[in-house]
XYZ file of C-alpha atoms in Angstrom:
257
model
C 12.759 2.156 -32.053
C 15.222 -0.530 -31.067
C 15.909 -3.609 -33.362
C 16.449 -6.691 -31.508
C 16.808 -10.677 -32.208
C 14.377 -12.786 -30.535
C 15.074 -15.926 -28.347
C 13.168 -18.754 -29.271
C 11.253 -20.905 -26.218
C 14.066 -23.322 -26.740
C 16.684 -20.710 -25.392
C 18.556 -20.775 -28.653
C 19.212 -17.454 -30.388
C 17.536 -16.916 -33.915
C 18.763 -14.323 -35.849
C 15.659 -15.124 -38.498
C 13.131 -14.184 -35.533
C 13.489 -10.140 -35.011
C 11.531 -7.728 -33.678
C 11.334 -4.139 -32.664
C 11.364 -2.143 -29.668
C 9.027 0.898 -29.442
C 10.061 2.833 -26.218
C 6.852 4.860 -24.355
C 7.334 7.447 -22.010
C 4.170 6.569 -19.666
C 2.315 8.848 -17.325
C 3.843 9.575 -13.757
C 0.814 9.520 -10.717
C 1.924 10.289 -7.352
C 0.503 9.557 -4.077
C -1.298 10.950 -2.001
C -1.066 14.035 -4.620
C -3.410 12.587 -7.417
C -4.851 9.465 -5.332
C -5.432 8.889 -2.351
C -3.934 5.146 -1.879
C -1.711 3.215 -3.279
C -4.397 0.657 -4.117
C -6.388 3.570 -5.934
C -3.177 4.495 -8.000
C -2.462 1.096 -9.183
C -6.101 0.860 -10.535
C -5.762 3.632 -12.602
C -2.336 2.992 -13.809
C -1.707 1.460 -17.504
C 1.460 -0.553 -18.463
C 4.485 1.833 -18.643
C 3.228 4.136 -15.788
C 5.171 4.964 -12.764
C 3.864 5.749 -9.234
C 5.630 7.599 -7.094
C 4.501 7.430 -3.109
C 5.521 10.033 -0.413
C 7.080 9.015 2.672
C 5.056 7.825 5.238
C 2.909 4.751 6.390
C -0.049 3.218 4.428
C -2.356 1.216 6.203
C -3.626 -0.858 2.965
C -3.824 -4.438 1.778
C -4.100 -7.230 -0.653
C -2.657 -5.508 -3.923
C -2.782 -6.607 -6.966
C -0.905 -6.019 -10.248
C -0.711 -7.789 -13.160
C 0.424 -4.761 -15.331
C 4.064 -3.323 -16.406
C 4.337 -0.419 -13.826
C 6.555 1.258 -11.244
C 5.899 1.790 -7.805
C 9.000 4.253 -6.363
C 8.859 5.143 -2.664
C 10.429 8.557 -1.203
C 13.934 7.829 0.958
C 15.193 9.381 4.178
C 18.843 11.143 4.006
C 20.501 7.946 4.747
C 18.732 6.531 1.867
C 16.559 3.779 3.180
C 12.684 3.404 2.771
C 10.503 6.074 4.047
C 7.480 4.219 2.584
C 5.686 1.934 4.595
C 2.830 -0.240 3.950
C 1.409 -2.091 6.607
C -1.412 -4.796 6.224
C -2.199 -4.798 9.661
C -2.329 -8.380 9.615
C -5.598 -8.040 7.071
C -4.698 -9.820 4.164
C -1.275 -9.880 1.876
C 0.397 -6.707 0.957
C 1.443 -7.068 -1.998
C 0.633 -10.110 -5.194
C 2.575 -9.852 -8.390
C 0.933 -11.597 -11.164
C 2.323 -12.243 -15.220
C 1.858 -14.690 -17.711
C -1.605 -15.493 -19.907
C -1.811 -16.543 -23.980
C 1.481 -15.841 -25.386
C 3.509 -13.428 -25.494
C 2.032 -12.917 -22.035
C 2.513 -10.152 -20.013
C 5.771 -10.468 -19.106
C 5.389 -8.680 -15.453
C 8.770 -6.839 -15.657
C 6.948 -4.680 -12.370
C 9.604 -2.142 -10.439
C 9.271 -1.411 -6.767
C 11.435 0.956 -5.164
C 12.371 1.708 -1.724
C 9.643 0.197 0.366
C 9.168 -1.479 3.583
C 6.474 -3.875 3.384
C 4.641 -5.222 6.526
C 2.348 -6.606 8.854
C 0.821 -8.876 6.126
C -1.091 -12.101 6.977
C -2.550 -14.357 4.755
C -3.988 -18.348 4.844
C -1.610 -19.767 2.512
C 1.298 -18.920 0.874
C 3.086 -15.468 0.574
C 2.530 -13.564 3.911
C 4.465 -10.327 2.618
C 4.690 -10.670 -1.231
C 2.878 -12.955 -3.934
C 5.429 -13.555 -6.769
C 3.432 -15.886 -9.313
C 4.852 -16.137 -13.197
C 6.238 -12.619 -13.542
C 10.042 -11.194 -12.963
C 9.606 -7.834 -11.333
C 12.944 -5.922 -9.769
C 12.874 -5.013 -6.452
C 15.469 -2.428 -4.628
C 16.010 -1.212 -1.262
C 13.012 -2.836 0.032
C 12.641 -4.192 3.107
C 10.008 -7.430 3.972
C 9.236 -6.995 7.770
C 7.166 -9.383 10.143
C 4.999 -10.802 7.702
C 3.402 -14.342 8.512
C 1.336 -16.872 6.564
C 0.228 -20.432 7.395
C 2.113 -21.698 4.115
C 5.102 -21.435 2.556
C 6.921 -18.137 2.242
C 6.224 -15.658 4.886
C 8.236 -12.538 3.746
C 8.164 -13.931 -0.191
C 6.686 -16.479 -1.926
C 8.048 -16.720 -5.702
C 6.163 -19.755 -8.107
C 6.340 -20.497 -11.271
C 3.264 -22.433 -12.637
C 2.301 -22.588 -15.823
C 1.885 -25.874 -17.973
C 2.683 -26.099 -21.629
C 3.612 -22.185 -21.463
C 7.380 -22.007 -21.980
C 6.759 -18.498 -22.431
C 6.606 -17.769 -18.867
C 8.803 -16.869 -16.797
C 9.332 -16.352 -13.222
C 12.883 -14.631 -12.403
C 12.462 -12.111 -9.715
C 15.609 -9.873 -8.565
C 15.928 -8.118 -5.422
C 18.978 -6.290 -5.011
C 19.577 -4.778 -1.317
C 16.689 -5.809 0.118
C 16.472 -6.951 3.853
C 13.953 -9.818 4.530
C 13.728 -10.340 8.543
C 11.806 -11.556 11.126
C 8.798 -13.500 9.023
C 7.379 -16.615 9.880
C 5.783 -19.691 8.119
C 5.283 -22.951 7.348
C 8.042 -23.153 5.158
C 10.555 -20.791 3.746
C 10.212 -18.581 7.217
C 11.679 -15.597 4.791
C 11.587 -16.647 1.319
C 10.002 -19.435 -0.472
C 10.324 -20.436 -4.562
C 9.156 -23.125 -6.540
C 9.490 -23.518 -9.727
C 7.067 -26.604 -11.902
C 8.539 -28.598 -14.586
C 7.946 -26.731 -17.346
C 10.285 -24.138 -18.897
C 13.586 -22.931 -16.955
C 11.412 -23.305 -13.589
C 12.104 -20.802 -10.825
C 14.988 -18.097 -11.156
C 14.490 -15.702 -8.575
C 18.127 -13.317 -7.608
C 19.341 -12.199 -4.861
C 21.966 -9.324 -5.071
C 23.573 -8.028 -1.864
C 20.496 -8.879 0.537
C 19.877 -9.720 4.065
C 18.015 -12.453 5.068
C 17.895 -12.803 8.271
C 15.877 -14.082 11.691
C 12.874 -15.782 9.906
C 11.222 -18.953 11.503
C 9.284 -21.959 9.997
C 7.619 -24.112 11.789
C 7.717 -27.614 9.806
C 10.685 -26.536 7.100
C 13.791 -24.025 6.733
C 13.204 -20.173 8.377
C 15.961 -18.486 5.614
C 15.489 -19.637 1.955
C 13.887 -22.632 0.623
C 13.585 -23.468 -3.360
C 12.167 -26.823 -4.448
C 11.000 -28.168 -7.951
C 12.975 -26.428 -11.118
C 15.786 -23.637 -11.256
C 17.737 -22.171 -9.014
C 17.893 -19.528 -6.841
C 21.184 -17.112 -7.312
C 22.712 -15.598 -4.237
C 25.091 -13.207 -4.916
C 27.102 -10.864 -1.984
C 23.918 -11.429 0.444
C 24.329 -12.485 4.236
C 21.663 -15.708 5.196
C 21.858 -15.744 9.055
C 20.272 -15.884 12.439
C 17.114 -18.127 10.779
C 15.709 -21.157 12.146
C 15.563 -24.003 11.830
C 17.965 -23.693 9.218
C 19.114 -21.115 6.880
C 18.794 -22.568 3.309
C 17.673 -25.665 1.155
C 16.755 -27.135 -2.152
C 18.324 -25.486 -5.051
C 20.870 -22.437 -3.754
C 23.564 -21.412 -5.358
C 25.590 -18.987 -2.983
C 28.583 -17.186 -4.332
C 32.040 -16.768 -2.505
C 31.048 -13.023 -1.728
C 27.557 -14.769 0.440
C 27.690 -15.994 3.666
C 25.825 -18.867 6.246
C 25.572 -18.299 9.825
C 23.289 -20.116 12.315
């Protein structure tokens, strides 16, 4: 058990507010070893489960979690993805979902080491669904995905009214986003409403590059509140446009048409 001192919704510390932290070794569930699909393993999961997928390509859509879990793909010898899950232009691939009554669920969802593609959806979030939640995502790669929307490779929102609870501060560390297409936001699109600290997503040491938009920006777009943190990540090759709205690139990032 690990004593901690709660934040209040303010963002002030209170050292009168504590709580504790009971850590829970959860179940591991591999695929295709004990299911069949990813989809099938994600149903069965609880909060604090992990799910680890062989290398290989998964022809699956449309998946949904609104739980605490990780998803950890195999590698090649180089160390990139060997995991791929392809949509096949039948729906979304992937659609991340927190929030609810407080506390909420706080969607603190892992994924590891996957290439995720070929996903197609009428609206927003071609490749990825990011709504209220802050999952971590490494070494994963977001690969000719399209929607008619905004955010074809990742769509990130924060939207929920009178819940300062919820957040929505995704990180993706050495991830490569390339060659989506949308509306707006050709590879990544976040908005963030008024409420609360708005939309945080993080970028560590990604590429995003060659993305298109038809009517907006093809690299990054953020509009409405927050930010979106770019830290020793390479925006090029996107058009029209590479960035816009609320960006903040650090010295190690760079811009090229």
């Amino acid at each position: 058990d690990l004593p901690i001192y709660a934040r209040a919704f303010s963002g002030d510390c209170n050292d009168n507010r504590t709580a504790v932290i009971t850590v829970v070794n959860g179940a591991t569930l591999s695929v295709p070893g004990d299911y069949a699909t990813i989809g099938d393993a994600i149903a069965a999961a609880q909060s604090g489960d992990r799910i680890e997928i062989a290398a290989g390509a998964y022809f699956e859509h449309d998946l949904y979690i609104d739980k605490t879990i990780n998803l950890v793909g195999a590698t090649n010898p180089d160390g990139s993805p060997a995991v791929k899950i392809d949509a096949e232009q039948q729906g979304r691939v992937f659609e991340l979902v927190g929030g609810g009554p407080p506390p909420g669920e706080p969607g603190l969802i892992i994924m590891d080491n996957l290439i995720i593609t070929g996903g197609d959806v009428d609206g927003d979030g071609g490749g990825l669904s990011i709504l209220n939640c802050s999952p971590i995502l490494r070494n994963c790669r977001f690969l000719e995905n399209t929607c008619t929307g905004k955010g074809g490779g990742v769509h990130v929102k924060r939207e929920a009214p009178d819940s300062p609870w919820v957040d929505a501060r995704p990180t993706f560390a050495y991830c490569m986003i390339m060659d989506n297409d949308a509306l707006d936001g050709g590879g990544v699109h976040c908005v963030g409403d008024e409420f609360g600290s708005g939309c945080q997503p993080t970028f560590r040491g990604c590429l995003i590059i060659d993305n298109m938009a038809s009517d907006g920006y093809g690299g990054l777009r953020h509009a409405g509140i927050g930010q979106a943190t770019v830290e020793g990540s390479i925006i090029c090759g996107n058009y029209p446009g590479q960035y816009a709205g609320n960006v903040d690139l650090d010295n190690g990032s760079c811009t090229l048409s």
